Short mmCIF file of C-alpha atoms in Angstrom, two decimals:
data_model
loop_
_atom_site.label_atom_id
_atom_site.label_comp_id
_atom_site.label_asym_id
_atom_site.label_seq_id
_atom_site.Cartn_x
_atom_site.Cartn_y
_atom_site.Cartn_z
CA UNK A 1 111.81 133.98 153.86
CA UNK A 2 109.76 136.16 151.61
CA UNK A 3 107.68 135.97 148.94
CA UNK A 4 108.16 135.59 145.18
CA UNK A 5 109.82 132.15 145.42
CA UNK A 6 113.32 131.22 143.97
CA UNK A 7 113.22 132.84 140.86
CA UNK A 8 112.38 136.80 142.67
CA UNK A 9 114.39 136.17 145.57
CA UNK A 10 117.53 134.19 144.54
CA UNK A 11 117.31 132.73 140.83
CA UNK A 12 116.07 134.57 137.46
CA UNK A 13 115.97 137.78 138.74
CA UNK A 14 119.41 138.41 140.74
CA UNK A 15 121.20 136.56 138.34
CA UNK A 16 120.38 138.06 135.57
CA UNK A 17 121.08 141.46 137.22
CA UNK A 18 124.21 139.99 137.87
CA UNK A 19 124.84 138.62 134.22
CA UNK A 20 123.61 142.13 132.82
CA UNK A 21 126.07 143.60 134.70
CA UNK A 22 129.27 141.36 133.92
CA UNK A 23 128.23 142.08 130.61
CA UNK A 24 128.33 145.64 130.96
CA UNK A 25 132.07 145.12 132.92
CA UNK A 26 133.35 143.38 129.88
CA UNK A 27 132.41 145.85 127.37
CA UNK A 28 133.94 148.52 129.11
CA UNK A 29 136.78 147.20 129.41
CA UNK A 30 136.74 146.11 125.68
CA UNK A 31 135.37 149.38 124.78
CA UNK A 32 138.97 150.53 123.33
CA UNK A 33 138.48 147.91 120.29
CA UNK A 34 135.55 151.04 118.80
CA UNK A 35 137.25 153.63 119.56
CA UNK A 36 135.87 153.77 123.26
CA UNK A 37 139.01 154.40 125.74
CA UNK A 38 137.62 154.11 129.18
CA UNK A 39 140.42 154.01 132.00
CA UNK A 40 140.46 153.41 135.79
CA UNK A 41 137.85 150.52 135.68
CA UNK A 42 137.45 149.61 138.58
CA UNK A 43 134.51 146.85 140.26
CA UNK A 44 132.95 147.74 143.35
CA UNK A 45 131.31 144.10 144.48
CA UNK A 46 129.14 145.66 147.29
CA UNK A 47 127.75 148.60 145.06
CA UNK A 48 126.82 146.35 142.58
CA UNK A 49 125.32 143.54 145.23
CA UNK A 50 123.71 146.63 146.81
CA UNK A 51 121.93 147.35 143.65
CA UNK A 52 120.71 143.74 143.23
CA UNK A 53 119.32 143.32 146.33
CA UNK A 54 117.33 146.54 145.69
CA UNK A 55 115.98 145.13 142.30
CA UNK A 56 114.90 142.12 144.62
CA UNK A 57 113.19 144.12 147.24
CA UNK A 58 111.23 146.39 144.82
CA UNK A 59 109.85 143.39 143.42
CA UNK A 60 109.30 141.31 146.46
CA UNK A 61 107.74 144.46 148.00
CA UNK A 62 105.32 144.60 144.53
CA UNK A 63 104.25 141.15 145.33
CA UNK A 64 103.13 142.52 148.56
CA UNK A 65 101.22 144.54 146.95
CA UNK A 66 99.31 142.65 144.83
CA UNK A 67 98.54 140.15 147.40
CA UNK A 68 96.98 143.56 149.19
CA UNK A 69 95.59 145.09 146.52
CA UNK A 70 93.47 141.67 145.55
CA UNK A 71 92.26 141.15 148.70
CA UNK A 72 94.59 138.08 149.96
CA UNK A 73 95.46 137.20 153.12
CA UNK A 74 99.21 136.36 153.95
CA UNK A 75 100.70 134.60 155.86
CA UNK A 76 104.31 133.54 157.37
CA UNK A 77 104.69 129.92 158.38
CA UNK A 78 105.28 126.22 157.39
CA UNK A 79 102.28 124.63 156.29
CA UNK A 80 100.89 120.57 156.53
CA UNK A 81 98.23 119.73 154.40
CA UNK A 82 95.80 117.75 157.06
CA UNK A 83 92.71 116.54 154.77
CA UNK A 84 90.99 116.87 151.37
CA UNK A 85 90.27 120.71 152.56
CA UNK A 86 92.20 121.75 155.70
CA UNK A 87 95.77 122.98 156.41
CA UNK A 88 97.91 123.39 159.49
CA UNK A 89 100.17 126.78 159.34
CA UNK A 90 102.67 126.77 162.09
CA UNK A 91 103.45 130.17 162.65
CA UNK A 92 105.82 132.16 165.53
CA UNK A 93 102.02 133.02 166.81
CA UNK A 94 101.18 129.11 167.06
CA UNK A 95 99.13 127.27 165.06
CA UNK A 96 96.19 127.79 162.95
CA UNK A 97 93.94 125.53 160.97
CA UNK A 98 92.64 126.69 157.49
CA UNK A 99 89.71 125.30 155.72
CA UNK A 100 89.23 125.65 152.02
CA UNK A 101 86.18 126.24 150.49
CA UNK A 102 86.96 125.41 147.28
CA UNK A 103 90.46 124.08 146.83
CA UNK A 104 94.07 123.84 147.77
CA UNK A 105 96.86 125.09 145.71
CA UNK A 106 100.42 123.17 146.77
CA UNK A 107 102.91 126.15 144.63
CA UNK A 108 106.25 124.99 146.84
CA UNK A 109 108.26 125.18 144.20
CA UNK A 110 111.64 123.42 144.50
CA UNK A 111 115.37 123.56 146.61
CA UNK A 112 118.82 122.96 145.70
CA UNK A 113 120.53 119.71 145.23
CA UNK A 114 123.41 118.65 147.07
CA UNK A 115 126.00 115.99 146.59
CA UNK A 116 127.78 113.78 149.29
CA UNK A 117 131.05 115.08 150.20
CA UNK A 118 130.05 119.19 149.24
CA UNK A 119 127.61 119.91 151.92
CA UNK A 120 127.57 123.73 151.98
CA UNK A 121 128.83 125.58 154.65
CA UNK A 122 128.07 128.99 153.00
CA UNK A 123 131.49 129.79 152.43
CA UNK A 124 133.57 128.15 150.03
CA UNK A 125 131.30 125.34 148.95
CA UNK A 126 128.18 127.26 147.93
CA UNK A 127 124.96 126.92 146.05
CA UNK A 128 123.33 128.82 143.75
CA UNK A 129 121.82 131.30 146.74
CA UNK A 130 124.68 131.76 148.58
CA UNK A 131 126.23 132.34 144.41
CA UNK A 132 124.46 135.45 143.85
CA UNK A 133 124.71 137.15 146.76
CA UNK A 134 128.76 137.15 146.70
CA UNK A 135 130.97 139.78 148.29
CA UNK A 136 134.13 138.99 147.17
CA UNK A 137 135.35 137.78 143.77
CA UNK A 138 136.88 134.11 144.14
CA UNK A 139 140.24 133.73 142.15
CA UNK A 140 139.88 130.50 141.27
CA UNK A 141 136.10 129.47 140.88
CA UNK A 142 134.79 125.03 140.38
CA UNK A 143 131.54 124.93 139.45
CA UNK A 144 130.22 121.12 139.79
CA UNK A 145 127.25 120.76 137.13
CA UNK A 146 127.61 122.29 133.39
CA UNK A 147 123.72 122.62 133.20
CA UNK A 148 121.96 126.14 133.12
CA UNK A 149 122.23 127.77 136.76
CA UNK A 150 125.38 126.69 136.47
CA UNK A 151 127.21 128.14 133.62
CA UNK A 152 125.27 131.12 133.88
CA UNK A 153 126.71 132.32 137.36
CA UNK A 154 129.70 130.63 135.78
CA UNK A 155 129.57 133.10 133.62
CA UNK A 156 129.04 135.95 135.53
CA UNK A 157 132.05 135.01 137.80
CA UNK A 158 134.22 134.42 134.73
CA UNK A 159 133.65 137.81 133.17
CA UNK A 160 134.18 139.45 136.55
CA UNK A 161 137.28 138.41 137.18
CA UNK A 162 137.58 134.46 138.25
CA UNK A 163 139.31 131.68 137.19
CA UNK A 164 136.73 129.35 135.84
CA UNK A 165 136.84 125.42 135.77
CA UNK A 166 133.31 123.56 134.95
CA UNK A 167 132.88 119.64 135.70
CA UNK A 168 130.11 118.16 134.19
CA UNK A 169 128.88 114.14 134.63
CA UNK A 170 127.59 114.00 131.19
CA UNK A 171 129.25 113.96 127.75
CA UNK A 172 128.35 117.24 126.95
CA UNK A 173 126.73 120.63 128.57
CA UNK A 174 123.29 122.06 129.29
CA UNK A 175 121.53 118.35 129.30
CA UNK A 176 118.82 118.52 126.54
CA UNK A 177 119.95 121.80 124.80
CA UNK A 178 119.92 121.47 121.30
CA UNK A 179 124.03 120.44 120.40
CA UNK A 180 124.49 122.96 117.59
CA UNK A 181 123.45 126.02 120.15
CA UNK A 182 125.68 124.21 123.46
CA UNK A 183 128.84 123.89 120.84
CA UNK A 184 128.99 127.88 120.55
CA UNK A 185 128.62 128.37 124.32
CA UNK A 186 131.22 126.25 125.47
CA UNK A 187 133.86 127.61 122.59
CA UNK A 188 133.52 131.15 124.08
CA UNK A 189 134.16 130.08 127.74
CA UNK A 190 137.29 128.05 126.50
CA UNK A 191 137.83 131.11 124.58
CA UNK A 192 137.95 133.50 127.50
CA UNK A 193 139.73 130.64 129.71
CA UNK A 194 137.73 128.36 131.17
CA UNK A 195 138.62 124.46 131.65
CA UNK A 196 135.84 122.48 131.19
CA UNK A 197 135.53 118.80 132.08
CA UNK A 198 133.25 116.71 130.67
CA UNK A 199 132.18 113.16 131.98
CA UNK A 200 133.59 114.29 134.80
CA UNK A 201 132.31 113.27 138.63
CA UNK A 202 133.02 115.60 141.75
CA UNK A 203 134.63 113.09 144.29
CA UNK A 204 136.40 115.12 147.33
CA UNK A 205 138.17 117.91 148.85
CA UNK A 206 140.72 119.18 150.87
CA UNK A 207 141.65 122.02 152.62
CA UNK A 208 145.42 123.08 151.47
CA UNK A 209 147.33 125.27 154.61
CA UNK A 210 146.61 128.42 152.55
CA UNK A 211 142.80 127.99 152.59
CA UNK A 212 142.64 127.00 148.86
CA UNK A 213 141.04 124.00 148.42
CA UNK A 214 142.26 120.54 146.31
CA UNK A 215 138.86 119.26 144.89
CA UNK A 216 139.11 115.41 143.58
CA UNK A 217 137.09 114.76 140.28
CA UNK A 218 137.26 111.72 138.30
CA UNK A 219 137.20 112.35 134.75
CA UNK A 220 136.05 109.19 132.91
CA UNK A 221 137.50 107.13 135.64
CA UNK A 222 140.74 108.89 135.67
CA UNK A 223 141.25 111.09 138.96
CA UNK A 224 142.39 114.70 138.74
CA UNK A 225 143.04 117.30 141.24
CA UNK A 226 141.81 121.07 140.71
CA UNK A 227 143.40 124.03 143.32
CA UNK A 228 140.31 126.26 143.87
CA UNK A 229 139.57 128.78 146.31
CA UNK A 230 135.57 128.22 145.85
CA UNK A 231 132.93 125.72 145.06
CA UNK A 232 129.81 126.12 143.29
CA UNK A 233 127.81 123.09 143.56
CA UNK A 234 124.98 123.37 140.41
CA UNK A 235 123.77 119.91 139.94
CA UNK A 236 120.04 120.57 139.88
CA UNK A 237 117.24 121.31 141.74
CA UNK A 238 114.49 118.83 143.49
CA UNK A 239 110.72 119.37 144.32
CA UNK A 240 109.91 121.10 147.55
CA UNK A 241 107.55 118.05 148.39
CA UNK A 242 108.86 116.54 151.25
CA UNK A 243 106.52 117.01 155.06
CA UNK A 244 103.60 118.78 153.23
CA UNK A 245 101.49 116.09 154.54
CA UNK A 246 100.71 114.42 150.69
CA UNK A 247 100.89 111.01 151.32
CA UNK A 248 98.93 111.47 154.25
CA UNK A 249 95.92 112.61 152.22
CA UNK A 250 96.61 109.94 149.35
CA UNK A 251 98.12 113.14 146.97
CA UNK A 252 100.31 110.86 144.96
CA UNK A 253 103.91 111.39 144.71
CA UNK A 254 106.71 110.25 141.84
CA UNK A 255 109.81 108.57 142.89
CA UNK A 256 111.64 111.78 142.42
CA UNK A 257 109.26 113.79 144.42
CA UNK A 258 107.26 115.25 141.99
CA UNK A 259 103.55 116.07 142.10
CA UNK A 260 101.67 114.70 138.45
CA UNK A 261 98.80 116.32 137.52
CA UNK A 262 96.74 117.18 134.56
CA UNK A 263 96.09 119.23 132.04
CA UNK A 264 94.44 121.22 134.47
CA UNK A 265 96.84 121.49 137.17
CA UNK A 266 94.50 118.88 139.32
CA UNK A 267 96.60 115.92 141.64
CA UNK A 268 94.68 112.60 142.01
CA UNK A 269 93.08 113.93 144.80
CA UNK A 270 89.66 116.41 143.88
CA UNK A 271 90.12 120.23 145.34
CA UNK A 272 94.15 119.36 145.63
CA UNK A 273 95.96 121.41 143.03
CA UNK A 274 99.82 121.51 142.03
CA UNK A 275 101.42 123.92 140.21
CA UNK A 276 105.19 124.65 138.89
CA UNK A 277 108.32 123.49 140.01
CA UNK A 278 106.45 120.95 142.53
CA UNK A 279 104.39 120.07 139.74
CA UNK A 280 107.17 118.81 137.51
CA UNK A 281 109.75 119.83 134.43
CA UNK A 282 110.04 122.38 132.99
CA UNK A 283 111.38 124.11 135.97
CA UNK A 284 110.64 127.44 134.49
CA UNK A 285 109.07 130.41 136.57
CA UNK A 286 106.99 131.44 133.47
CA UNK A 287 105.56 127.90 133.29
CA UNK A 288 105.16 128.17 137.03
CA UNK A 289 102.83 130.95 136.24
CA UNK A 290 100.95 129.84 133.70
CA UNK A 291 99.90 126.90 135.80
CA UNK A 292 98.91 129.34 138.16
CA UNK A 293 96.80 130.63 136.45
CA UNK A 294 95.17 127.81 134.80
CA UNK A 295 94.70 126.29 138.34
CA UNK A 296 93.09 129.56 139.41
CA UNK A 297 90.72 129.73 136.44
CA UNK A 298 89.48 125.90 136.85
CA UNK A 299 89.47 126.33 140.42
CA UNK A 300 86.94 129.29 139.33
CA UNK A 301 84.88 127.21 136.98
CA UNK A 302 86.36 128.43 134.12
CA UNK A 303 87.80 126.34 131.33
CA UNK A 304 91.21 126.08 131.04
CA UNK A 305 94.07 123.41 130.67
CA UNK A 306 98.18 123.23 130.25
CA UNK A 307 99.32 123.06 126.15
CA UNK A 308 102.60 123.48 126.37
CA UNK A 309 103.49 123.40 122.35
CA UNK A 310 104.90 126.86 122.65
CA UNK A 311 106.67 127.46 126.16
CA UNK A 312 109.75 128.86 125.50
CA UNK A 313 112.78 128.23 127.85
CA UNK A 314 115.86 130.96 127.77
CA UNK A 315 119.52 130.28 129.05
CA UNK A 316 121.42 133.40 129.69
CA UNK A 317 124.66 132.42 129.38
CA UNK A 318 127.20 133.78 126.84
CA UNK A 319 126.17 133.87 124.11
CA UNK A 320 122.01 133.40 125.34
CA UNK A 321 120.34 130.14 124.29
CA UNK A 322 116.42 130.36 123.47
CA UNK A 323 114.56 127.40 122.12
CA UNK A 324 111.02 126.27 121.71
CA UNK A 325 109.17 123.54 120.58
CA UNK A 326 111.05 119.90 118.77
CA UNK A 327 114.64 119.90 118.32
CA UNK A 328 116.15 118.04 115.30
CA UNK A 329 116.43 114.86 117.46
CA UNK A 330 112.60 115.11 118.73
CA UNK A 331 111.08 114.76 115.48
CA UNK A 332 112.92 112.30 114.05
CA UNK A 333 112.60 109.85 117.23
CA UNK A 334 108.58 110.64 116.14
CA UNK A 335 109.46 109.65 112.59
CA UNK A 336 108.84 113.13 111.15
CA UNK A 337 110.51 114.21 108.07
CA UNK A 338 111.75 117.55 108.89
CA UNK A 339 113.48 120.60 106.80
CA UNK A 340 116.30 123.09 108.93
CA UNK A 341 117.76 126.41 108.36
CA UNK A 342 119.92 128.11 109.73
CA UNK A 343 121.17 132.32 109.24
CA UNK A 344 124.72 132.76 111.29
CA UNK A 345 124.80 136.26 113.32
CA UNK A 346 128.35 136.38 111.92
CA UNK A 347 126.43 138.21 108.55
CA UNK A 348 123.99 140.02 110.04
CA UNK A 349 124.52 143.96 110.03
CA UNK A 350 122.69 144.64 113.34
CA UNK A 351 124.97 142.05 115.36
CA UNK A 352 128.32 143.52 113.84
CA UNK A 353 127.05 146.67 114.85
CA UNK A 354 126.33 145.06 118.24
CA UNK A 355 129.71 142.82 118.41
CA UNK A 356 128.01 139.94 119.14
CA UNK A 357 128.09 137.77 116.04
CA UNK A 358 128.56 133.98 117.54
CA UNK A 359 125.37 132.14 117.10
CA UNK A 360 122.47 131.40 114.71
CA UNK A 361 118.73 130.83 114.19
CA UNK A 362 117.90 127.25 113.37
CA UNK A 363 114.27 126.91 112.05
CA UNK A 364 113.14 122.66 112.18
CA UNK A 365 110.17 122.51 109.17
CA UNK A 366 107.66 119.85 108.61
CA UNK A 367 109.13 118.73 105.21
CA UNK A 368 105.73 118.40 103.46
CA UNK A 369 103.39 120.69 105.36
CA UNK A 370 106.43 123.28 105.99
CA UNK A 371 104.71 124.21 109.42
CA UNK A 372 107.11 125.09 112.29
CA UNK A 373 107.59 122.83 114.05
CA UNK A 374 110.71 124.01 116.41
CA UNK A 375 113.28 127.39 116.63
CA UNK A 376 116.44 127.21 118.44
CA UNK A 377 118.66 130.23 119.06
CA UNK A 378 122.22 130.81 119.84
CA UNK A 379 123.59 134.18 119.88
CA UNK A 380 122.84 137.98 121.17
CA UNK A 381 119.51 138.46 123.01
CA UNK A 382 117.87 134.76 121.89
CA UNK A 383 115.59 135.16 125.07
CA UNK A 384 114.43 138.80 123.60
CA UNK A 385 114.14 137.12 120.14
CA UNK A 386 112.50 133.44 121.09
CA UNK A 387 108.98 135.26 121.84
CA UNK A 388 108.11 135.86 118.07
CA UNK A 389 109.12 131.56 117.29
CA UNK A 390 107.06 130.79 120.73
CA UNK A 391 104.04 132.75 119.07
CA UNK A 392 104.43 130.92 115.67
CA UNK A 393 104.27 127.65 117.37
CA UNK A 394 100.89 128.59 119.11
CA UNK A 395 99.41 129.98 116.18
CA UNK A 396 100.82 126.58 114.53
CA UNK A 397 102.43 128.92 111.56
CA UNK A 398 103.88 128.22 108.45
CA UNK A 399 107.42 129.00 106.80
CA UNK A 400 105.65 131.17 104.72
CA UNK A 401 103.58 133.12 107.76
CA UNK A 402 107.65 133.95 109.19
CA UNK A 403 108.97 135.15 105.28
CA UNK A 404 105.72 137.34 104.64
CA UNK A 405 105.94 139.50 107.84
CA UNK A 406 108.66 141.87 107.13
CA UNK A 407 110.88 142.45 109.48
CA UNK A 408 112.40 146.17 110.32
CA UNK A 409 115.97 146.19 109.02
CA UNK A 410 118.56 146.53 110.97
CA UNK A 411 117.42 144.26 113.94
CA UNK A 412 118.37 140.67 115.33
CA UNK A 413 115.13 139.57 114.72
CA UNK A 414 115.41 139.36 110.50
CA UNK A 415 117.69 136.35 111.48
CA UNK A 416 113.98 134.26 112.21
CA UNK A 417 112.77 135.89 108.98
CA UNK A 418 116.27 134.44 107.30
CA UNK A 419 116.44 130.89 108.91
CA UNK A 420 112.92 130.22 107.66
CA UNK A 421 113.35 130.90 104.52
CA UNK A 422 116.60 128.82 104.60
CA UNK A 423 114.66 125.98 105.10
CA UNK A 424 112.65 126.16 102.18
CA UNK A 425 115.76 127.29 99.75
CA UNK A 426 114.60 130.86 99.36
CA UNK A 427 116.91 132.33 101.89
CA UNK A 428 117.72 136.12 100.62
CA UNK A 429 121.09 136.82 102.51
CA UNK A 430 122.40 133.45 102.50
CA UNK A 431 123.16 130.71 100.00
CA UNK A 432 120.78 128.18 99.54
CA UNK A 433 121.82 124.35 100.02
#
């Protein structure tokens, strides 16, 4: 419907104006605790949506821009790849037929998931679009999926007022997050109230004579019945492959709809490009465009190709997760000896000062070489502070590199500084295994 994809239009970027503003909610009305004695909050849900969707357009409308600015034609309409170098666009003016020069770009990113039995109907069974663009605060809020879009709105709908209940088909949250950093997330939501059910599979519903709904889950084969008054369906997202005309022009396609490609963004097919979501995991908007422009700089002759060592991925929930590169588990499946530490936010002076102590740094070592080799933060502003470990993993840095650059004092960021020297035993502000 307009451009700037998922993440602009209804994922990173209205979410996390939502989550910076549930944030805000809760410390006013916390603000008594430092002296801070704020009365007559009150939330207004259609100011605050009002002031999202303005975020939204300012950006959507820069994208406009840009695609002006640099000369780009745009157009409005659903497009079928038709050979090696043409494409159909089926606009409300017809159809046209464009020919490429040089090369295609397929950038279609990816759609929602849904399950059998929780078809959405835009009202009380709801995806992640229909999630952040809510006008009324549901009492009692399911959300099926304990991965990242959906604890995050989660989240958001916790702190602002809901009831929160989180069913999740694995044994534990946020699929491959590293354990430690998952463990202090889901203690704070069961802290502020939240039922969370784990190996847990979304079965049915039924509509009660109030207009609450019974939702059936199965919780390692046991049934249970929830009362909501709203589902969130959050069990993933799939490529946006599907009528593009690939197959057609022998573009080859995974089983789960993904497009492969190489290191430089190319398909099996010479001049046919893919590039993020479509392409394949990460599902990240900053890998998205990166691709982009590697694709763009090939397609121009240049030399360029994917390395993802240091991509970074960031889950805002409460407290934020940030991690890059190996986790613990990662390196020793590749049989490398590794060295950890860890500095707790609990004794760090700039997150008292903050009141946001849950969390840590964990800093994975290469025992001999002590190069880092993966970071992994839990706590306040992780996706402010992964950027510095993402940089140290490109730059393949040691321990040492992380000790010897002093870090001002008080900030979050010492606790990198801390964790690496942890590793090695010469932690300053911390005892030493």
């Amino acid at each position: 419907e307009e451009y700037g994809g998922v993440c602009l239009n209804w994922g990173c970027v209205p979410s996390k104006a939502l989550i910076a503003n549930a944030h805000l909610y809760e410390k006013a009305l916390a603000g008594a605790e430092v002296g801070i004695k704020v009365s007559g909050v009150e939330l207004d849900v259609n100011t605050m949506q009002d002031w999202k969707n303005g975020i939204v357009k300012k950006l959507t409308g820069g994208v406009r821009g840009l695609l002006k600015a640099n000369k780009a034609t745009a157009i409005g309409g659903t497009a079928r790849i038709t050979s090696k170098n043409t494409v159909e666009v089926t606009s409300s003016g017809g159809k046209q037929t464009l020919t490429a020069k040089k090369a295609i770009v397929v950038a279609t990113g990816s759609a929602t998931i849904q399950i059998p039995g929780f078809e959405f109907d835009g009202k009380q069974i709801i995806g992640a679009k229909e999630a952040v663009s809510l006008r009324e605060i549901p009492r009692r809020l399911l959300v099926i999926g304990g991965g990242i879009i959906g604890l995050e709105l989660g989240t958001v709908y916790q702190k602002l007022g809901s009831q929160l209940f989180v069913a999740e088909a694995l044994p534990h949250l946020l699929g491959d997050t590293d354990p430690d950093c998952t463990r202090i997330v889901e203690r704070k939501l069961k802290k502020h109230g939240a039922t969370i059910y784990k190996k847990a599979l979304a079965k049915s519903y039924t509509k009660n004579p109030d207009g609450s709904l019974a939702v059936t889950i199965e919780v390692e084969g046991k049934p249970e019945v929830i009362e909501v008054d709203m589902v969130l369906v959050a069990v993933g997202m799939r490529p946006a492959s599907k009528n593009l005309g690939l197959e057609e022009v022998g573009v080859t396609v995974d089983q789960r709809g993904f497009i492969p490609t190489d290191a430089r963004c190319a398909t099996n097919v010479p001049g046919i490009y893919a590039v993020g979501d479509v392409s394949g995991p990460p599902l990240l908007a900053h890998k998205a465009t990166k691709e982009g422009e590697i694709a763009a700089e090939v397609i121009a002759g240049h030399k360029a190709a994917k390395d993802w060592v240091g991509m970074p991925g960031a889950i805002f929930t409460d407290p934020e997760i940030a991690s890059v590169g190996m986790s613990e588990a990662e390196a020793k499946d590749k049989g490398i000896e590794i060295k950890v530490g860890k500095f707790p936010f609990s004794v760090l002076g700039k997150a008292m000062a903050m009141r946001e102590t849950d969390g840590f740094v964990k800093v994975i070592a290469h025992a001999e070489s002590q190069q880092i080799l993966g970071v992994h933060i839990v706590g306040p502003e992780a996706s402010a502070q992964i950027s510095e470990a993402a940089l140290s993993l490109e730059m393949a840095a040691f321990v040492e590199d992380v000790m010897l650059t002093v870090h001002p004092h008080p900030t979050l960021g010492e606790a990198y500084m801390e964790a690496a020297a942890h590793a090695i035993g010469q932690a300053i502000h911390i005892q030493n295994r």
